[in-house]
C-alpha cells in the first residue's frame, strides 16, 4: 500500500506577544540534547516574554543546568530511550508520574516536540497532546492521523542531514530562526576545579572510551595503544567516563600515567575539564559534543550511519574518523527488554585502526600549536 503524500495546511501565525509559556520536548540522549541547545536562545529572541520549560530525559537534564535561556527543567525517563531498562522499576515509574503531573497541571501557550526520529515522533505526539495543554503545538508528523493532534505540523521526511539542521527547518515553520553553536554552562566552581586539575596547560588530550551502546565503542585495547603513544611523546592526557569505563581508565593510569577522572565528575564539571583540553577522542559519545561545545577539537570515531546526522558542532570543526559506507549491515539498536543483550560489535567501529586515530590526534595538536592556542 502506498501512503499518500501528507498535505500540510497553511500554518497560523503565532503572535509573539501572546506566548507566555513554552514547553520544549526533547527527552533524548545527552549528545543529542547538547546539539539542540541553540534552539533555546532562538526561542528567547522570538518570544521574549515567554517562560521556557525544557522537558528532557533524566540522564540529560544537567546539560541544561545554568543555561540562561531555560527557565525550568522537567526531567523524566521515557522507556524507549532508557539504557538502564531491564525490568519494571516502581520508583522510576513514580518519578515519571510526578514529572508528567507537573506538566499536565499547567497550560502552555506553545508546545514544541523536537523529536524527529521514526515511530518516536508519533508516540510523542500522542503523549504530548494528552498531557500538555498547548494552544499551539509544533511537531513533525508522519501520517494524516497526527494532523488532528498538531496545530502546526511539519511533514516528516527522512533525509541524511544534521539533526540541528532538521530542528532549524522545524522552527522556521513558526518564524524562529535558529543560529549559533551548542553551548554548556559549567559553574565558576566547576571551572576552578578543572583549572586546578590541569594546571593551566592547554595541550592535554582527553580520552573518553565509553559509549551509550556496545556497538559504538572503539575497543579498549585501541584506547590503551593510543595512551601508550601519547605517553611516549610526553603529551599529557586524561581519561573521562563513568563506572563502565573504570577498568580501562585504571589501566591507562597504572601503565601510562593518565590523569584518571573516570567516575569523578558530573556532566558539567567534565565539560569544564574539556574546556581546558586541546583534543578529545571518543567513540561517538556525549564527550565529543561536550568537548566541541566547550572549544576542544573533537575526534569522533563514528559509524557511517551517524557521520552526517550527529557530527559534533563547535568553534572547531570536528574530525570524523569513519568509513564512508557500512562494511557489513549490523544492528546498533536493540529494542528488546534488555538493551545489553544481542548487540554485536560493529565492524565499522572496530575496524578503525589506532594509527589513523593517532595521526588525527597529532595533527590536531599541530594545528592548535600553529594557531597559537597551546600554553604552558
Tab-separated table of C-alpha atoms in Angstrom:
chain	number	residue	atom	x	y	z
A	1	UNK	CA	0.000	0.000	0.000
A	2	UNK	CA	1.352	3.410	-0.989
A	3	UNK	CA	0.953	6.013	1.716
A	4	UNK	CA	-0.442	9.275	0.295
A	5	UNK	CA	1.730	12.361	0.474
A	6	UNK	CA	0.904	14.474	3.512
A	7	UNK	CA	-0.881	17.671	2.637
A	8	UNK	CA	0.064	20.184	5.325
A	9	UNK	CA	-2.407	23.045	5.771
A	10	UNK	CA	-1.245	26.651	5.898
A	11	UNK	CA	0.134	27.349	9.350
A	12	UNK	CA	-1.452	30.015	11.544
A	13	UNK	CA	0.975	32.794	12.574
A	14	UNK	CA	1.849	32.746	16.269
A	15	UNK	CA	1.841	36.288	17.759
A	16	UNK	CA	4.916	36.636	19.965
A	17	UNK	CA	3.093	38.864	22.463
A	18	UNK	CA	0.544	36.116	23.156
A	19	UNK	CA	3.103	33.468	24.068
A	20	UNK	CA	3.711	33.484	27.819
A	21	UNK	CA	4.920	29.898	28.239
A	22	UNK	CA	6.706	27.366	26.051
A	23	UNK	CA	7.396	23.661	26.589
A	24	UNK	CA	10.259	22.242	24.518
A	25	UNK	CA	10.082	18.442	24.453
A	26	UNK	CA	13.406	16.662	23.836
A	27	UNK	CA	13.715	13.531	26.044
A	28	UNK	CA	16.797	12.323	24.223
A	29	UNK	CA	20.387	11.289	24.864
A	30	UNK	CA	22.913	13.790	26.225
A	31	UNK	CA	24.772	14.480	22.991
A	32	UNK	CA	21.581	14.959	21.023
A	33	UNK	CA	20.250	17.437	23.592
A	34	UNK	CA	23.541	19.376	23.523
A	35	UNK	CA	23.320	19.629	19.734
A	36	UNK	CA	19.872	21.210	20.128
A	37	UNK	CA	20.845	23.873	22.683
A	38	UNK	CA	20.878	26.660	20.025
A	39	UNK	CA	17.080	26.271	19.895
A	40	UNK	CA	16.651	27.887	23.331
A	41	UNK	CA	18.233	31.316	22.691
A	42	UNK	CA	16.400	31.428	19.351
A	43	UNK	CA	13.086	30.923	21.122
A	44	UNK	CA	14.045	33.564	23.696
A	45	UNK	CA	14.667	36.090	20.909
A	46	UNK	CA	11.407	35.306	19.108
A	47	UNK	CA	9.235	35.096	22.252
A	48	UNK	CA	10.920	37.411	24.797
A	49	UNK	CA	8.023	37.315	27.290
A	50	UNK	CA	7.756	33.545	27.441
A	51	UNK	CA	8.815	31.259	30.264
A	52	UNK	CA	10.673	28.347	28.656
A	53	UNK	CA	10.389	24.847	30.127
A	54	UNK	CA	12.619	22.067	28.812
A	55	UNK	CA	11.140	18.553	29.006
A	56	UNK	CA	14.129	16.206	28.812
A	57	UNK	CA	15.425	12.774	29.770
A	58	UNK	CA	16.550	12.350	33.375
A	59	UNK	CA	20.092	11.439	32.299
A	60	UNK	CA	20.480	14.603	30.199
A	61	UNK	CA	18.932	17.229	32.473
A	62	UNK	CA	22.273	18.521	33.784
A	63	UNK	CA	23.251	19.569	30.258
A	64	UNK	CA	20.803	22.474	30.650
A	65	UNK	CA	21.779	23.462	34.191
A	66	UNK	CA	22.772	27.152	34.395
A	67	UNK	CA	21.504	27.710	30.829
A	68	UNK	CA	20.285	31.330	30.854
A	69	UNK	CA	17.716	30.606	28.126
A	70	UNK	CA	15.896	27.857	30.058
A	71	UNK	CA	13.650	28.832	32.970
A	72	UNK	CA	12.652	25.357	34.134
A	73	UNK	CA	13.787	21.775	33.543
A	74	UNK	CA	11.338	18.892	33.899
A	75	UNK	CA	13.069	15.516	33.647
A	76	UNK	CA	11.513	12.107	33.161
A	77	UNK	CA	12.654	8.701	31.911
A	78	UNK	CA	10.979	7.601	28.670
A	79	UNK	CA	11.148	3.823	28.489
A	80	UNK	CA	12.154	3.581	24.846
A	81	UNK	CA	15.341	5.591	25.482
A	82	UNK	CA	16.244	4.247	28.919
A	83	UNK	CA	19.621	2.496	28.604
A	84	UNK	CA	19.298	1.123	32.146
A	85	UNK	CA	15.952	-0.510	31.403
A	86	UNK	CA	15.874	-4.148	32.447
A	87	UNK	CA	12.541	-4.614	34.192
A	88	UNK	CA	9.728	-2.534	35.646
A	89	UNK	CA	11.081	-0.063	38.202
A	90	UNK	CA	8.385	1.248	40.542
A	91	UNK	CA	10.490	4.137	41.910
A	92	UNK	CA	11.348	5.306	38.398
A	93	UNK	CA	7.718	4.931	37.358
A	94	UNK	CA	6.583	7.131	40.246
A	95	UNK	CA	9.177	9.787	39.451
A	96	UNK	CA	7.864	9.811	35.903
A	97	UNK	CA	4.310	10.194	37.146
A	98	UNK	CA	5.315	13.156	39.312
A	99	UNK	CA	7.170	14.852	36.459
A	100	UNK	CA	4.349	14.374	33.982
A	101	UNK	CA	1.781	15.507	36.550
A	102	UNK	CA	3.734	18.776	36.925
A	103	UNK	CA	3.442	19.304	33.193
A	104	UNK	CA	-0.226	18.370	32.975
A	105	UNK	CA	-1.106	20.738	35.841
A	106	UNK	CA	-0.252	23.910	33.944
A	107	UNK	CA	-1.176	25.062	30.470
A	108	UNK	CA	1.449	26.034	27.908
A	109	UNK	CA	0.818	28.501	25.132
A	110	UNK	CA	3.268	26.785	22.796
A	111	UNK	CA	4.496	23.181	22.843
A	112	UNK	CA	7.388	22.136	20.588
A	113	UNK	CA	8.233	18.482	20.008
A	114	UNK	CA	11.859	18.399	18.828
A	115	UNK	CA	11.933	14.629	18.464
A	116	UNK	CA	12.235	13.777	14.777
A	117	UNK	CA	13.039	10.106	14.532
A	118	UNK	CA	10.788	7.307	13.331
A	119	UNK	CA	7.994	5.942	15.492
A	120	UNK	CA	9.023	8.147	18.427
A	121	UNK	CA	7.535	11.100	16.540
A	122	UNK	CA	4.057	9.539	16.580
A	123	UNK	CA	4.425	8.264	20.146
A	124	UNK	CA	5.461	11.656	21.497
A	125	UNK	CA	2.771	13.478	19.553
A	126	UNK	CA	0.141	11.286	21.171
A	127	UNK	CA	1.693	11.612	24.646
A	128	UNK	CA	2.290	15.346	24.441
A	129	UNK	CA	-1.172	16.005	23.080
A	130	UNK	CA	-2.681	14.085	26.004
A	131	UNK	CA	-0.539	15.650	28.730
A	132	UNK	CA	0.293	19.201	27.729
A	133	UNK	CA	-2.418	21.750	27.146
A	134	UNK	CA	-0.988	23.804	24.325
A	135	UNK	CA	-2.757	26.483	22.346
A	136	UNK	CA	-0.170	25.893	19.660
A	137	UNK	CA	1.674	22.613	19.101
A	138	UNK	CA	4.610	22.391	16.662
A	139	UNK	CA	5.884	18.974	15.627
A	140	UNK	CA	6.953	16.791	12.767
A	141	UNK	CA	4.145	14.425	11.760
A	142	UNK	CA	4.293	11.117	9.910
A	143	UNK	CA	0.719	10.484	8.776
A	144	UNK	CA	-2.707	12.061	8.391
A	145	UNK	CA	-3.937	10.753	11.753
A	146	UNK	CA	-1.499	13.053	13.554
A	147	UNK	CA	-2.735	16.180	11.795
A	148	UNK	CA	-5.689	16.309	14.185
A	149	UNK	CA	-3.315	16.390	17.182
A	150	UNK	CA	-0.855	19.026	15.977
A	151	UNK	CA	-1.817	22.635	15.290
A	152	UNK	CA	1.455	23.380	13.479
A	153	UNK	CA	2.537	20.203	11.680
A	154	UNK	CA	5.627	19.794	9.514
A	155	UNK	CA	5.778	16.705	7.308
A	156	UNK	CA	8.437	14.231	8.429
A	157	UNK	CA	10.599	13.051	5.569
A	158	UNK	CA	13.810	11.227	6.377
A	159	UNK	CA	16.862	12.868	4.850
A	160	UNK	CA	20.515	12.453	5.761
A	161	UNK	CA	21.052	15.841	7.295
A	162	UNK	CA	22.391	17.040	10.615
A	163	UNK	CA	19.869	16.884	13.435
A	164	UNK	CA	20.322	20.584	14.203
A	165	UNK	CA	19.520	21.437	10.575
A	166	UNK	CA	16.344	19.388	10.926
A	167	UNK	CA	15.433	21.345	14.057
A	168	UNK	CA	16.123	24.604	12.225
A	169	UNK	CA	13.703	23.577	9.482
A	170	UNK	CA	11.038	22.720	12.054
A	171	UNK	CA	11.376	26.014	13.972
A	172	UNK	CA	11.457	28.034	10.772
A	173	UNK	CA	7.841	26.956	10.209
A	174	UNK	CA	6.777	29.298	13.049
A	175	UNK	CA	9.191	32.100	12.229
A	176	UNK	CA	12.014	31.127	14.595
A	177	UNK	CA	15.489	31.351	13.065
A	178	UNK	CA	17.966	29.135	14.909
A	179	UNK	CA	21.644	30.036	14.660
A	180	UNK	CA	24.756	29.841	16.795
A	181	UNK	CA	26.521	26.813	18.228
A	182	UNK	CA	25.789	24.348	21.044
A	183	UNK	CA	26.657	25.669	24.499
A	184	UNK	CA	27.118	24.376	28.039
A	185	UNK	CA	27.384	26.466	31.194
A	186	UNK	CA	29.666	24.996	33.885
A	187	UNK	CA	29.672	26.893	37.167
A	188	UNK	CA	32.582	29.013	38.352
A	189	UNK	CA	33.368	26.232	40.834
A	190	UNK	CA	33.452	23.646	38.026
A	191	UNK	CA	35.849	25.833	36.057
A	192	UNK	CA	38.126	26.453	39.046
A	193	UNK	CA	38.325	22.720	39.742
A	194	UNK	CA	39.223	22.000	36.132
A	195	UNK	CA	41.938	24.646	36.242
A	196	UNK	CA	43.387	23.127	39.408
A	197	UNK	CA	43.369	19.616	37.911
A	198	UNK	CA	45.014	20.518	34.627
A	199	UNK	CA	47.424	23.159	35.876
A	200	UNK	CA	46.725	25.685	33.151
A	201	UNK	CA	48.261	23.604	30.344
A	202	UNK	CA	46.328	23.674	27.079
A	203	UNK	CA	47.865	20.698	25.312
A	204	UNK	CA	46.050	17.962	27.212
A	205	UNK	CA	44.336	15.174	25.271
A	206	UNK	CA	41.163	13.707	26.773
A	207	UNK	CA	40.386	10.054	26.077
A	208	UNK	CA	36.730	9.051	26.563
A	209	UNK	CA	36.461	5.299	25.907
A	210	UNK	CA	32.771	4.954	26.751
A	211	UNK	CA	29.678	4.945	24.565
A	212	UNK	CA	25.997	4.525	25.226
A	213	UNK	CA	25.764	1.255	23.303
A	214	UNK	CA	28.374	-1.524	22.962
A	215	UNK	CA	28.147	-1.394	19.170
A	216	UNK	CA	29.500	2.171	19.166
A	217	UNK	CA	32.587	1.511	21.306
A	218	UNK	CA	36.078	1.593	19.854
A	219	UNK	CA	37.909	-1.340	21.513
A	220	UNK	CA	39.523	-0.679	24.897
A	221	UNK	CA	42.837	-2.099	23.683
A	222	UNK	CA	42.898	0.585	20.990
A	223	UNK	CA	42.479	3.313	23.577
A	224	UNK	CA	45.309	1.749	25.574
A	225	UNK	CA	47.542	1.713	22.480
A	226	UNK	CA	46.724	5.371	21.872
A	227	UNK	CA	47.555	6.137	25.524
A	228	UNK	CA	50.935	4.449	25.051
A	229	UNK	CA	51.652	6.627	22.010
A	230	UNK	CA	50.791	9.789	23.946
A	231	UNK	CA	52.973	8.784	26.895
A	232	UNK	CA	55.882	8.007	24.565
A	233	UNK	CA	55.815	11.576	23.251
A	234	UNK	CA	55.296	13.222	26.636
A	235	UNK	CA	51.809	14.511	25.853
A	236	UNK	CA	49.661	14.820	28.996
A	237	UNK	CA	46.347	13.012	28.750
A	238	UNK	CA	43.387	12.141	30.918
A	239	UNK	CA	40.602	9.582	30.994
A	240	UNK	CA	36.939	10.572	31.264
A	241	UNK	CA	33.882	8.382	31.631
A	242	UNK	CA	31.583	6.650	34.051
A	243	UNK	CA	31.673	3.454	36.071
A	244	UNK	CA	31.574	1.293	32.938
A	245	UNK	CA	34.926	2.733	31.825
A	246	UNK	CA	36.632	2.445	35.201
A	247	UNK	CA	38.631	-0.626	34.228
A	248	UNK	CA	40.250	0.758	31.085
A	249	UNK	CA	40.807	4.131	32.812
A	250	UNK	CA	42.659	2.424	35.663
A	251	UNK	CA	44.836	0.623	33.114
A	252	UNK	CA	45.655	3.954	31.465
A	253	UNK	CA	46.567	5.387	34.847
A	254	UNK	CA	48.732	2.475	36.040
A	255	UNK	CA	50.529	1.699	32.804
A	256	UNK	CA	50.779	5.105	31.114
A	257	UNK	CA	50.278	7.755	33.808
A	258	UNK	CA	46.891	9.063	32.717
A	259	UNK	CA	45.045	11.535	34.932
A	260	UNK	CA	42.097	9.305	35.785
A	261	UNK	CA	38.863	11.267	36.165
A	262	UNK	CA	36.578	8.341	35.382
A	263	UNK	CA	33.527	8.404	37.637
A	264	UNK	CA	34.835	11.507	39.427
A	265	UNK	CA	32.999	14.255	37.534
A	266	UNK	CA	29.500	15.483	36.967
A	267	UNK	CA	28.406	16.292	33.435
A	268	UNK	CA	29.191	19.994	33.786
A	269	UNK	CA	32.426	19.540	35.723
A	270	UNK	CA	33.530	17.194	32.931
A	271	UNK	CA	32.528	19.899	30.463
A	272	UNK	CA	34.722	22.363	32.358
A	273	UNK	CA	37.628	19.918	32.067
A	274	UNK	CA	37.020	19.542	28.345
A	275	UNK	CA	37.043	23.309	28.050
A	276	UNK	CA	40.700	23.195	29.162
A	277	UNK	CA	41.956	20.476	26.797
A	278	UNK	CA	43.089	20.708	23.196
A	279	UNK	CA	41.637	17.436	21.894
A	280	UNK	CA	39.018	14.889	22.962
A	281	UNK	CA	38.994	11.390	21.452
A	282	UNK	CA	35.867	9.304	21.874
A	283	UNK	CA	33.593	6.609	20.497
A	284	UNK	CA	30.735	8.842	19.347
A	285	UNK	CA	29.551	9.657	22.852
A	286	UNK	CA	28.397	12.711	24.777
A	287	UNK	CA	32.049	13.605	25.455
A	288	UNK	CA	32.517	14.638	21.819
A	289	UNK	CA	29.569	17.048	21.953
A	290	UNK	CA	30.599	18.382	25.352
A	291	UNK	CA	34.166	18.944	24.169
A	292	UNK	CA	33.112	20.596	20.924
A	293	UNK	CA	30.696	22.892	22.758
A	294	UNK	CA	33.497	23.904	25.136
A	295	UNK	CA	36.022	24.654	22.381
A	296	UNK	CA	38.052	21.438	22.143
A	297	UNK	CA	38.802	19.660	18.883
A	298	UNK	CA	36.648	16.518	18.832
A	299	UNK	CA	37.996	13.388	17.176
A	300	UNK	CA	34.876	11.294	16.846
A	301	UNK	CA	35.095	7.610	15.929
A	302	UNK	CA	31.701	7.038	14.311
A	303	UNK	CA	29.611	4.553	12.434
A	304	UNK	CA	28.954	5.518	8.796
A	305	UNK	CA	25.233	5.652	9.584
A	306	UNK	CA	25.795	8.519	12.052
A	307	UNK	CA	28.526	10.501	10.309
A	308	UNK	CA	26.109	13.058	8.849
A	309	UNK	CA	23.352	13.434	11.435
A	310	UNK	CA	25.387	13.535	14.653
A	311	UNK	CA	28.678	15.260	13.915
A	312	UNK	CA	29.747	17.353	16.956
A	313	UNK	CA	29.418	21.108	16.467
A	314	UNK	CA	31.677	23.772	17.936
A	315	UNK	CA	34.087	26.576	17.132
A	316	UNK	CA	36.494	23.965	15.779
A	317	UNK	CA	35.393	21.558	13.087
A	318	UNK	CA	35.192	18.000	14.404
A	319	UNK	CA	37.421	15.338	12.876
A	320	UNK	CA	35.136	12.435	11.983
A	321	UNK	CA	37.019	9.134	11.818
A	322	UNK	CA	34.751	6.717	9.987
A	323	UNK	CA	34.252	4.564	6.945
A	324	UNK	CA	32.281	6.176	4.134
A	325	UNK	CA	29.868	3.242	3.966
A	326	UNK	CA	28.992	0.276	6.151
A	327	UNK	CA	31.293	-2.733	5.867
A	328	UNK	CA	28.544	-5.070	6.936
A	329	UNK	CA	24.964	-4.468	7.985
A	330	UNK	CA	24.699	-4.574	11.766
A	331	UNK	CA	22.133	-3.860	14.455
A	332	UNK	CA	23.225	-0.963	16.604
A	333	UNK	CA	19.912	-0.524	18.378
A	334	UNK	CA	18.126	-3.329	20.170
A	335	UNK	CA	14.572	-2.769	21.305
A	336	UNK	CA	14.143	-5.868	23.490
A	337	UNK	CA	13.564	-5.819	27.211
A	338	UNK	CA	17.270	-5.756	27.973
A	339	UNK	CA	19.297	-3.384	25.760
A	340	UNK	CA	22.518	-5.074	26.898
A	341	UNK	CA	21.547	-8.257	25.037
A	342	UNK	CA	22.018	-9.124	21.383
A	343	UNK	CA	24.202	-6.155	20.453
A	344	UNK	CA	27.128	-7.315	18.390
A	345	UNK	CA	30.330	-5.309	17.917
A	346	UNK	CA	30.245	-3.050	14.878
A	347	UNK	CA	32.887	-3.867	12.273
A	348	UNK	CA	32.814	-0.263	11.068
A	349	UNK	CA	33.962	0.916	14.511
A	350	UNK	CA	36.284	-1.940	15.426
A	351	UNK	CA	37.927	-1.679	12.007
A	352	UNK	CA	39.230	1.854	12.623
A	353	UNK	CA	42.962	1.418	13.234
A	354	UNK	CA	44.940	3.018	16.052
A	355	UNK	CA	47.381	4.609	13.621
A	356	UNK	CA	44.586	6.513	11.873
A	357	UNK	CA	43.372	7.977	15.162
A	358	UNK	CA	46.911	8.654	16.407
A	359	UNK	CA	47.645	10.705	13.279
A	360	UNK	CA	44.429	12.663	13.744
A	361	UNK	CA	45.376	13.498	17.356
A	362	UNK	CA	48.876	14.661	16.480
A	363	UNK	CA	47.605	16.721	13.547
A	364	UNK	CA	45.043	18.391	15.808
A	365	UNK	CA	47.804	19.308	18.278
A	366	UNK	CA	49.970	20.686	15.469
A	367	UNK	CA	47.029	22.758	14.199
A	368	UNK	CA	46.418	24.124	17.695
A	369	UNK	CA	50.105	24.984	18.111
A	370	UNK	CA	50.214	26.744	14.730
A	371	UNK	CA	47.146	28.753	15.747
A	372	UNK	CA	48.886	29.866	18.962
A	373	UNK	CA	46.338	28.099	21.163
A	374	UNK	CA	48.677	25.963	23.275
A	375	UNK	CA	50.031	27.343	26.519
A	376	UNK	CA	52.244	26.074	29.313
